[in-house]
Short mmCIF file of C-alpha atoms in Angstrom, two decimals:
data_model
loop_
_atom_site.label_atom_id
_atom_site.label_comp_id
_atom_site.label_asym_id
_atom_site.label_seq_id
_atom_site.Cartn_x
_atom_site.Cartn_y
_atom_site.Cartn_z
CA MET A 1 32.51 0.79 -26.70
CA THR A 2 32.64 3.65 -29.17
CA ASP A 3 30.26 6.59 -29.07
CA ALA A 4 28.68 5.35 -32.30
CA GLU A 5 28.05 1.89 -30.84
CA ARG A 6 26.58 3.41 -27.69
CA GLU A 7 24.32 5.65 -29.74
CA ARG A 8 23.14 2.65 -31.78
CA LEU A 9 22.36 0.63 -28.65
CA THR A 10 20.53 3.57 -27.10
CA ARG A 11 18.41 3.89 -30.23
CA LEU A 12 17.62 0.15 -30.31
CA THR A 13 16.77 0.20 -26.60
CA GLN A 14 14.40 3.13 -27.04
CA GLU A 15 12.74 1.74 -30.16
CA ALA A 16 12.02 -1.61 -28.53
CA TYR A 17 10.76 0.12 -25.38
CA GLU A 18 8.38 2.34 -27.39
CA GLN A 19 7.09 -0.71 -29.24
CA GLY A 20 6.35 -2.38 -25.92
CA VAL A 21 4.50 0.67 -24.63
CA ALA A 22 2.45 0.80 -27.83
CA HIS A 23 1.50 -2.88 -27.47
CA GLN A 24 0.49 -2.29 -23.83
CA VAL A 25 -2.53 -0.28 -24.92
CA LEU A 26 -4.32 -3.45 -26.07
CA PRO A 27 -4.68 -6.34 -23.60
CA SER A 28 -4.53 -8.77 -26.54
CA ARG A 29 -1.02 -7.52 -27.31
CA ALA A 30 0.40 -8.07 -23.82
CA GLU A 31 2.68 -10.93 -24.87
CA ALA A 32 3.99 -8.85 -27.78
CA ALA A 33 4.64 -6.03 -25.31
CA LEU A 34 6.70 -8.38 -23.14
CA GLU A 35 8.74 -9.52 -26.11
CA ALA A 36 9.53 -5.92 -27.00
CA PHE A 37 10.43 -5.07 -23.39
CA ASP A 38 12.69 -8.12 -23.18
CA ARG A 39 14.43 -7.06 -26.38
CA SER A 40 14.88 -3.56 -24.97
CA ALA A 41 16.27 -5.05 -21.75
CA ARG A 42 18.92 -7.04 -23.64
CA HIS A 43 20.16 -3.91 -25.39
CA LEU A 44 20.07 -2.01 -22.13
CA ASP A 45 22.15 -4.66 -20.38
CA GLU A 46 24.93 -3.96 -22.86
CA LEU A 47 24.65 -0.24 -22.18
CA VAL A 48 24.86 -0.82 -18.43
CA ARG A 49 27.99 -2.90 -18.83
CA ALA A 50 29.53 -0.22 -21.03
CA ALA A 51 28.56 2.76 -18.86
CA PRO A 52 27.77 1.58 -15.32
CA ASP A 53 28.04 5.10 -13.90
CA ASP A 54 25.80 6.85 -16.44
CA PRO A 55 22.66 8.06 -14.59
CA ARG A 56 20.69 8.21 -17.85
CA VAL A 57 21.21 4.49 -18.41
CA TRP A 58 19.88 3.65 -14.93
CA HIS A 59 16.92 5.96 -15.45
CA MET A 60 16.13 4.14 -18.71
CA ARG A 61 16.43 0.82 -16.90
CA GLY A 62 14.01 1.92 -14.18
CA ALA A 63 11.43 3.08 -16.73
CA LEU A 64 11.72 -0.15 -18.70
CA LEU A 65 11.35 -2.38 -15.64
CA TYR A 66 8.35 -0.39 -14.42
CA SER A 67 6.60 -0.80 -17.77
CA ARG A 68 7.43 -4.49 -18.04
CA ALA A 69 6.15 -5.05 -14.50
CA SER A 70 2.86 -3.39 -15.44
CA THR A 71 2.38 -5.84 -18.30
CA ARG A 72 3.34 -8.81 -16.14
CA LEU A 73 0.80 -7.74 -13.51
CA ALA A 74 -1.88 -7.49 -16.20
CA LEU A 75 -1.04 -11.07 -17.21
CA GLY A 76 -1.20 -12.30 -13.61
CA ARG A 77 2.54 -12.97 -13.42
CA SER A 78 2.89 -11.26 -10.08
CA GLU A 79 6.14 -12.87 -8.88
CA GLU A 80 7.97 -11.75 -12.02
CA ALA A 81 6.39 -8.31 -11.69
CA VAL A 82 7.51 -7.99 -8.07
CA ALA A 83 11.08 -8.88 -9.11
CA ASP A 84 10.98 -6.24 -11.86
CA LEU A 85 9.68 -3.60 -9.47
CA GLY A 86 12.40 -4.36 -6.92
CA ALA A 87 15.03 -3.98 -9.64
CA CYS A 88 13.26 -0.81 -10.77
CA VAL A 89 13.58 0.75 -7.30
CA ASP A 90 17.28 -0.14 -7.31
CA ALA A 91 17.79 1.30 -10.80
CA TYR A 92 16.18 4.62 -9.94
CA GLY A 93 18.26 4.78 -6.77
CA ARG A 94 21.46 4.19 -8.72
CA SER A 95 20.54 6.90 -11.20
CA GLY A 96 21.08 9.51 -8.50
CA LEU A 97 18.69 11.86 -10.28
CA PRO A 98 16.85 14.50 -8.20
CA ASN A 99 13.46 12.89 -8.80
CA ALA A 100 14.73 9.34 -8.20
CA PRO A 101 13.03 8.94 -4.76
CA LEU A 102 9.62 9.75 -6.25
CA LEU A 103 10.14 7.50 -9.25
CA ALA A 104 11.09 4.74 -6.84
CA ALA A 105 8.01 5.52 -4.73
CA ASP A 106 5.77 4.92 -7.74
CA ALA A 107 7.36 1.50 -8.18
CA LEU A 108 7.01 0.77 -4.47
CA ILE A 109 3.29 1.52 -4.35
CA ARG A 110 2.72 -0.70 -7.36
CA ARG A 111 4.78 -3.47 -5.75
CA ALA A 112 2.80 -2.97 -2.52
CA ARG A 113 -0.41 -3.73 -4.37
CA ALA A 114 1.13 -6.85 -5.91
CA TYR A 115 2.36 -7.99 -2.49
CA GLY A 116 -1.10 -7.38 -1.05
CA GLU A 117 -2.76 -9.49 -3.72
CA ALA A 118 -0.22 -12.23 -3.02
CA GLY A 119 -1.06 -12.21 0.70
CA ARG A 120 2.21 -10.68 1.87
CA PRO A 121 1.07 -7.96 4.29
CA LEU A 122 4.41 -7.12 5.90
CA ALA A 123 6.10 -6.54 2.56
CA ALA A 124 3.09 -4.70 1.15
CA LEU A 125 2.68 -2.28 4.05
CA THR A 126 6.41 -1.61 4.28
CA ASP A 127 6.32 -0.49 0.65
CA VAL A 128 3.26 1.67 1.37
CA ASP A 129 5.13 3.40 4.17
CA ARG A 130 8.19 4.04 1.97
CA ALA A 131 6.11 5.35 -0.93
CA ILE A 132 4.04 7.75 1.16
CA GLY A 133 7.14 8.86 3.05
CA ALA A 134 8.89 9.85 -0.18
CA TYR A 135 6.01 12.12 -1.21
CA VAL A 136 5.67 13.62 2.26
CA ALA A 137 9.41 14.36 2.27
CA ALA A 138 8.93 16.18 -1.04
CA GLY A 139 6.19 18.35 0.50
CA ALA A 140 3.46 16.89 -1.70
CA TYR A 141 0.92 17.01 1.13
CA GLU A 142 0.51 20.75 0.53
CA SER A 143 -2.12 22.10 -1.83
CA PRO A 144 -1.53 23.49 -4.36
CA HIS A 145 1.61 21.51 -5.20
CA PRO A 146 2.94 20.25 -8.55
CA LEU A 147 3.08 16.71 -7.14
CA LEU A 148 -0.52 16.77 -5.92
CA PRO A 149 -1.87 14.45 -8.67
CA ASP A 150 0.88 11.90 -8.00
CA PHE A 151 0.41 11.99 -4.23
CA ALA A 152 -3.36 11.62 -4.63
CA ARG A 153 -2.76 8.51 -6.74
CA VAL A 154 -0.27 7.03 -4.25
CA LEU A 155 -2.72 7.60 -1.39
CA ALA A 156 -5.53 6.02 -3.41
CA LEU A 157 -3.48 2.90 -4.07
CA ALA A 158 -2.30 2.83 -0.45
CA SER A 159 -5.93 2.80 0.68
CA VAL A 160 -6.54 -0.32 -1.42
CA VAL A 161 -3.53 -2.10 0.07
CA HIS A 162 -4.52 -1.18 3.62
CA LEU A 163 -8.07 -2.39 3.00
CA LYS A 164 -6.72 -5.67 1.64
CA VAL A 165 -4.06 -6.51 4.25
CA GLY A 166 -3.63 -3.55 6.59
CA ASP A 167 -5.37 -1.36 9.13
CA ALA A 168 -8.90 -0.21 8.26
CA ASP A 169 -8.40 3.13 10.02
CA GLN A 170 -5.35 3.83 7.90
CA ALA A 171 -7.16 2.65 4.77
CA LEU A 172 -9.88 5.20 5.43
CA ALA A 173 -7.38 7.94 6.24
CA CYS A 174 -5.58 7.34 2.93
CA ALA A 175 -8.86 7.29 1.02
CA ARG A 176 -10.13 10.48 2.65
CA GLN A 177 -6.84 12.28 2.04
CA SER A 178 -6.77 11.12 -1.57
CA LEU A 179 -10.36 12.23 -2.23
CA ALA A 180 -9.61 15.62 -0.65
CA ARG A 181 -6.66 16.10 -2.98
CA TYR A 182 -8.68 15.08 -6.02
CA LYS A 183 -11.30 17.59 -4.96
CA ASP A 184 -8.59 20.26 -4.76
CA LEU A 185 -7.38 19.30 -8.23
CA THR A 186 -10.90 19.48 -9.61
CA GLY A 187 -11.27 22.98 -8.18
CA GLN A 188 -7.92 24.10 -9.55
CA ARG A 189 -8.42 22.70 -13.05
CA GLY A 190 -12.17 22.45 -13.44
CA GLY A 191 -12.00 18.66 -13.76
CA LEU A 192 -9.85 15.52 -13.70
CA GLY A 193 -8.19 13.51 -16.42
CA ARG A 194 -9.60 10.07 -17.16
CA GLU A 195 -6.76 8.24 -15.39
CA GLU A 196 -7.03 10.50 -12.34
CA ALA A 197 -10.80 9.99 -12.21
CA GLY A 198 -10.19 6.24 -12.32
CA TYR A 199 -7.92 6.29 -9.28
CA MET A 200 -10.33 8.61 -7.48
CA ALA A 201 -13.37 6.40 -8.11
CA ASP A 202 -12.04 2.85 -8.28
CA ALA A 203 -9.41 3.07 -5.53
CA ALA A 204 -9.99 5.93 -3.08
CA GLY A 205 -13.74 6.08 -3.68
CA ASP A 206 -14.24 2.34 -3.38
CA THR A 207 -12.30 2.18 -0.11
CA ALA A 208 -13.90 5.25 1.43
CA SER A 209 -17.42 4.15 0.49
CA ARG A 210 -17.02 0.70 2.04
CA LEU A 211 -15.42 1.92 5.25
CA GLU A 212 -17.66 4.93 5.82
CA ALA A 213 -20.66 2.62 5.40
CA ALA A 214 -19.15 0.03 7.74
CA ARG A 215 -18.92 2.76 10.39
CA GLY A 216 -22.50 3.86 9.82
CA ASN A 217 -21.42 7.21 8.36
CA TRP A 218 -24.22 7.03 5.81
CA GLU A 219 -24.25 10.60 4.57
CA THR A 220 -20.50 10.54 3.97
CA ALA A 221 -20.66 7.10 2.33
CA LEU A 222 -23.50 8.17 0.07
CA GLY A 223 -21.65 11.36 -0.83
CA VAL A 224 -18.71 9.24 -2.01
CA ASP A 225 -21.11 6.88 -3.81
CA LEU A 226 -22.52 9.84 -5.74
CA VAL A 227 -19.05 10.91 -6.86
CA VAL A 228 -18.27 7.35 -7.98
CA ARG A 229 -21.59 7.06 -9.84
CA GLU A 230 -21.03 10.36 -11.63
CA ALA A 231 -17.59 9.15 -12.70
CA ALA A 232 -19.13 5.91 -13.98
CA GLU A 233 -21.78 7.84 -15.89
CA ALA A 234 -18.91 9.74 -17.54
CA GLY A 235 -17.35 6.44 -18.61
CA VAL A 236 -14.93 5.82 -15.73
CA GLY A 237 -15.70 2.53 -13.96
CA GLY A 238 -18.68 0.19 -14.10
CA LEU A 239 -22.04 1.94 -13.79
CA GLY A 240 -23.91 -1.19 -12.72
CA ARG A 241 -21.57 -1.73 -9.81
CA ALA A 242 -21.71 1.94 -8.79
CA LEU A 243 -25.51 1.95 -8.81
CA ALA A 244 -25.61 -1.30 -6.85
CA ARG A 245 -23.26 0.06 -4.19
CA GLU A 246 -25.24 3.29 -3.81
CA GLY A 247 -28.56 1.44 -3.77
CA VAL A 248 -27.42 -1.04 -1.12
CA HIS A 249 -26.11 1.79 1.06
CA LEU A 250 -29.36 3.74 0.68
CA ARG A 251 -31.32 0.67 1.74
CA LEU A 252 -29.06 0.00 4.72
CA ALA A 253 -29.42 3.65 5.71
CA GLY A 254 -33.20 3.17 5.80
CA ARG A 255 -33.93 5.07 2.57
CA VAL A 256 -35.63 2.15 0.85
CA ARG A 257 -37.76 4.14 -1.61
CA GLN A 258 -34.73 6.02 -2.92
CA ALA A 259 -32.80 2.77 -3.21
CA ALA A 260 -35.36 0.88 -5.31
CA PRO A 261 -34.82 2.53 -8.73
CA LEU A 262 -31.04 2.41 -8.40
CA LEU A 263 -31.09 -1.28 -7.49
CA ALA A 264 -33.45 -2.09 -10.36
CA ARG A 265 -31.25 -0.29 -12.87
CA ALA A 266 -28.12 -1.93 -11.46
CA ASP A 267 -29.70 -5.36 -12.00
CA GLU A 268 -30.48 -4.47 -15.60
CA LEU A 269 -26.97 -3.22 -16.35
CA GLU A 270 -25.02 -5.83 -14.42
CA PRO A 271 -26.96 -8.86 -13.18
CA GLY A 272 -25.60 -10.06 -9.85
CA ALA A 273 -24.03 -6.71 -8.94
CA VAL A 274 -26.53 -6.05 -6.16
CA ASP A 275 -25.97 -9.47 -4.60
CA ARG A 276 -22.22 -8.95 -4.68
CA GLU A 277 -22.49 -5.55 -3.01
CA GLU A 278 -24.80 -6.93 -0.33
CA GLU A 279 -22.31 -9.72 0.38
CA ALA A 280 -19.45 -7.21 0.55
CA ALA A 281 -21.40 -4.97 2.91
CA ALA A 282 -22.05 -7.92 5.24
CA LEU A 283 -18.40 -8.95 5.48
CA PRO A 284 -16.84 -8.14 8.87
CA LEU A 285 -13.71 -6.02 8.83
CA PRO A 286 -10.59 -7.24 10.63
CA PRO A 287 -9.85 -5.24 13.78
CA SER A 288 -7.88 -2.02 13.45
CA LEU A 289 -4.94 -1.38 15.75
CA ALA A 290 -7.16 0.80 17.95
CA GLU A 291 -9.78 -1.95 18.23
CA ALA A 292 -7.16 -4.62 18.89
CA LEU A 293 -5.60 -2.56 21.66
CA LEU A 294 -9.03 -1.95 23.21
CA ALA A 295 -9.57 -5.70 23.23
CA GLY A 296 -6.20 -6.07 24.94
CA GLU A 297 -7.18 -3.53 27.60
CA ASP A 298 -10.41 -5.39 28.33
CA LEU A 299 -8.54 -8.67 28.65
CA LEU A 300 -5.91 -7.15 30.94
CA ARG A 301 -8.60 -5.82 33.30
CA GLU A 302 -9.83 -9.38 33.77
CA ARG A 303 -6.41 -10.75 34.68
CA ARG A 304 -4.82 -10.65 38.12
CA ASP A 305 -1.50 -11.73 36.64
CA ALA A 306 -1.62 -9.20 33.80
CA PRO A 307 1.78 -8.78 32.11
CA VAL A 308 0.92 -5.13 31.37
CA SER A 309 -1.36 -2.69 33.17
CA PRO A 310 -4.48 -1.79 31.18
CA GLY A 311 -3.79 1.88 31.85
CA GLU A 312 -0.35 1.62 30.27
CA LEU A 313 -1.83 -0.01 27.18
CA ALA A 314 -4.60 2.61 27.03
CA ARG A 315 -2.03 5.43 27.05
CA LEU A 316 -0.12 3.69 24.29
CA ARG A 317 -3.31 3.24 22.28
CA GLU A 318 -4.01 6.96 22.50
CA GLU A 319 -0.45 7.78 21.46
CA LEU A 320 -0.49 5.47 18.44
CA THR A 321 -4.08 5.79 17.22
CA GLY A 322 -5.41 9.02 18.73
CA HIS A 323 -4.53 10.96 15.57
CA GLU A 324 -5.17 10.27 11.91
CA SER A 325 -2.34 8.40 10.24
CA TYR A 326 -1.96 6.84 6.83
CA SER A 327 1.31 4.95 7.28
CA SER A 328 3.44 3.37 9.99
CA SER A 329 5.85 6.31 10.10
CA VAL A 330 3.07 8.63 11.23
CA ARG A 331 2.20 6.45 14.23
CA VAL A 332 5.25 7.43 16.30
CA ARG A 333 6.83 10.84 16.76
CA MET A 334 9.94 9.87 18.81
CA GLY A 335 11.37 6.62 17.52
CA SER A 336 14.31 6.56 19.90
CA THR A 337 11.95 5.98 22.85
CA PHE A 338 9.84 3.27 21.25
CA ALA A 339 11.67 0.12 22.44
CA PRO A 340 9.87 -0.21 25.84
CA LYS A 341 6.57 0.57 24.14
CA ALA A 342 7.22 -2.14 21.58
CA ALA A 343 7.78 -4.54 24.49
CA VAL A 344 4.37 -3.62 25.92
CA LEU A 345 2.73 -4.20 22.55
CA ALA A 346 4.44 -7.57 22.11
CA ARG A 347 3.28 -8.74 25.55
CA ALA A 348 -0.29 -7.60 24.86
CA ALA A 349 -0.29 -9.38 21.49
CA ASP A 350 1.03 -12.56 23.10
CA LEU A 351 -1.70 -12.51 25.76
CA LEU A 352 -4.42 -11.97 23.14
CA LEU A 353 -3.10 -14.87 21.08
CA ARG A 354 -3.01 -17.21 24.10
CA GLU A 355 -6.64 -16.26 24.78
CA GLY A 356 -7.68 -17.12 21.23
CA ARG A 357 -8.00 -13.54 19.95
CA VAL A 358 -5.95 -14.30 16.85
CA ALA A 359 -6.99 -11.37 14.66
CA GLU A 360 -6.30 -8.84 17.41
CA ALA A 361 -2.95 -10.42 18.24
CA TRP A 362 -1.97 -10.40 14.57
CA ARG A 363 -2.86 -6.73 14.15
CA ILE A 364 -0.86 -5.58 17.18
CA ALA A 365 2.16 -7.73 16.30
CA LEU A 366 2.09 -6.68 12.64
CA GLU A 367 1.81 -2.99 13.45
CA THR A 368 4.62 -3.27 16.01
CA HIS A 369 6.87 -4.71 13.32
CA LEU A 370 5.90 -2.00 10.84
CA ILE A 371 6.57 0.79 13.34
CA CYS A 372 9.96 -0.66 14.31
CA ASP A 373 10.88 -1.05 10.66
CA SER A 374 9.88 2.53 9.84
CA ILE A 375 11.85 3.88 12.82
CA VAL A 376 15.02 2.11 11.68
CA HIS A 377 14.49 3.17 8.07
CA ARG A 378 14.04 6.83 9.03
CA ALA A 379 17.09 6.74 11.30
CA GLY A 380 19.42 6.47 8.30
CA ASP A 381 23.06 6.42 9.40
CA ALA A 382 21.99 6.20 13.06
CA ALA A 383 20.08 2.96 12.47
CA PRO A 384 22.90 0.53 13.44
CA ALA A 385 23.15 2.09 16.89
CA LEU A 386 19.36 2.17 17.35
CA LEU A 387 18.65 -1.35 16.11
CA PRO A 388 19.97 -3.41 19.08
CA HIS A 389 17.65 -1.57 21.50
CA LEU A 390 14.61 -2.36 19.35
CA ALA A 391 15.63 -5.86 18.38
CA GLY A 392 14.34 -7.71 21.45
CA PRO A 393 10.72 -6.51 21.45
CA TRP A 394 10.72 -6.37 17.65
CA GLY A 395 11.71 -10.02 17.48
CA ASP A 396 9.08 -10.87 20.10
CA ALA A 397 6.41 -9.16 18.00
CA LEU A 398 7.46 -11.11 14.92
CA GLU A 399 7.36 -14.34 16.92
CA VAL A 400 3.76 -13.61 17.95
CA ALA A 401 2.89 -12.67 14.37
CA SER A 402 4.31 -15.99 13.17
CA ARG A 403 2.25 -17.99 15.66
CA ALA A 404 -0.86 -16.00 14.80
CA ALA A 405 -0.37 -16.63 11.07
CA VAL A 406 0.08 -20.36 11.66
CA THR A 407 -2.97 -20.48 13.95
CA ALA A 408 -5.04 -18.73 11.28
CA ASP A 409 -3.69 -21.15 8.65
CA ARG A 410 -2.33 -18.29 6.54
CA ASP A 411 0.77 -19.78 4.95
CA SER A 412 1.66 -16.70 2.92
CA PHE A 413 1.43 -14.53 6.04
CA ALA A 414 3.71 -16.92 7.93
CA ALA A 415 6.23 -16.93 5.07
CA ASP A 416 6.17 -13.13 5.01
CA VAL A 417 6.91 -13.02 8.74
CA SER A 418 9.78 -15.48 8.31
CA THR A 419 11.31 -13.24 5.65
CA ALA A 420 11.04 -10.21 7.94
CA ALA A 421 12.58 -12.11 10.86
CA ALA A 422 15.50 -13.24 8.69
CA THR A 423 16.05 -9.65 7.54
CA LEU A 424 16.11 -8.49 11.17
CA ARG A 425 18.65 -11.17 12.10
CA THR A 426 20.88 -10.15 9.21
CA ALA A 427 20.68 -6.49 10.21
CA LEU A 428 21.61 -7.35 13.79
CA THR A 429 24.80 -9.09 12.69
CA GLN A 430 25.91 -5.77 11.17
CA ALA A 431 24.90 -3.61 14.15
CA PRO A 432 27.22 -2.71 17.03
CA ALA A 433 26.78 -4.58 20.30
CA VAL A 434 24.77 -2.89 23.06
CA ASP A 435 26.89 -1.82 26.06
#
């Protein structure tokens, strides 16, 4: 391909991409946006074939796939969006650009949300862990930091995924950390942009408000509610919903007279909002890992033939949940010593499942898988040697997770576990044998 032909294709690719982005602004133009993105993708395919080692081409491909996935998600075409986001992560990786890990992380957190909506918790939470890990590796947890707005957004979205399919303690940790960073940004700049305010209120704020209230932390919950209401009054988010949430929390906190005018106004602005918030507030939360392990300890104390001592499980609970964490990687400090601990967790999960404590068994088994996966991922080149030691208890945890998903009649959960188990088996065939 001549330079002139390559330049022409690059121009056509960019023009079609820009048309797609322009159409994205209006929901009614979503199909037109997809047509433009598809046209851009066809031109880009030719560029990739002509220059497979050009990092700029792979960067363009990543950006295009990310944008097309966004439109597909807006149209409810989640499977196609997930495929685009997976290819996007690969494209950014192949670009080899310095910021490629963070660009990939943005795709991962978006894919995590899509996986969560599709009822695929293992895939969703694995992506959450990867996305957060990329920003932590870049030092974005510090404040001030140029990546602070991006990390605040990733944490906000992670909180939503955790609340949907993950651990409530980690959901709250992500939401609190995100809100703290948005507060820092507000102090540094004097305010937030509209998009930033949206993530703060609709993602981090929504999660924090629900979970603080569920724990009876009324002053903290109401403080978050106030921030969300002020954002809604400024045009970010629904005001009726924000007033309903705050009013319901005031009433539950015993401040009925303060709640009355907010609830009345919420009903005027958005009929049914108060009922929906009351229903949401009454919903029980699934057990966190800490709560599931406590249930395991109680059960073990009742058993003469206990497969694990309750003291051993209590020490492991303190190690894994005694500090704030917002992803699986933060649970464990020394991954090389985790195999016997994973075995303890798998046995506790199995006992809970046999005693009918399905939700607790699922949580322990799921978190065991996520920790093992994060350990292997972080090990890098050392992973093949580490994997055989983890494989036994890891496989046991996945087996318990599969039975728990089937018992709970959650087909998508069971399918997700099957995919993870197949991935583990494939990895083991490539790992060296244990002496």
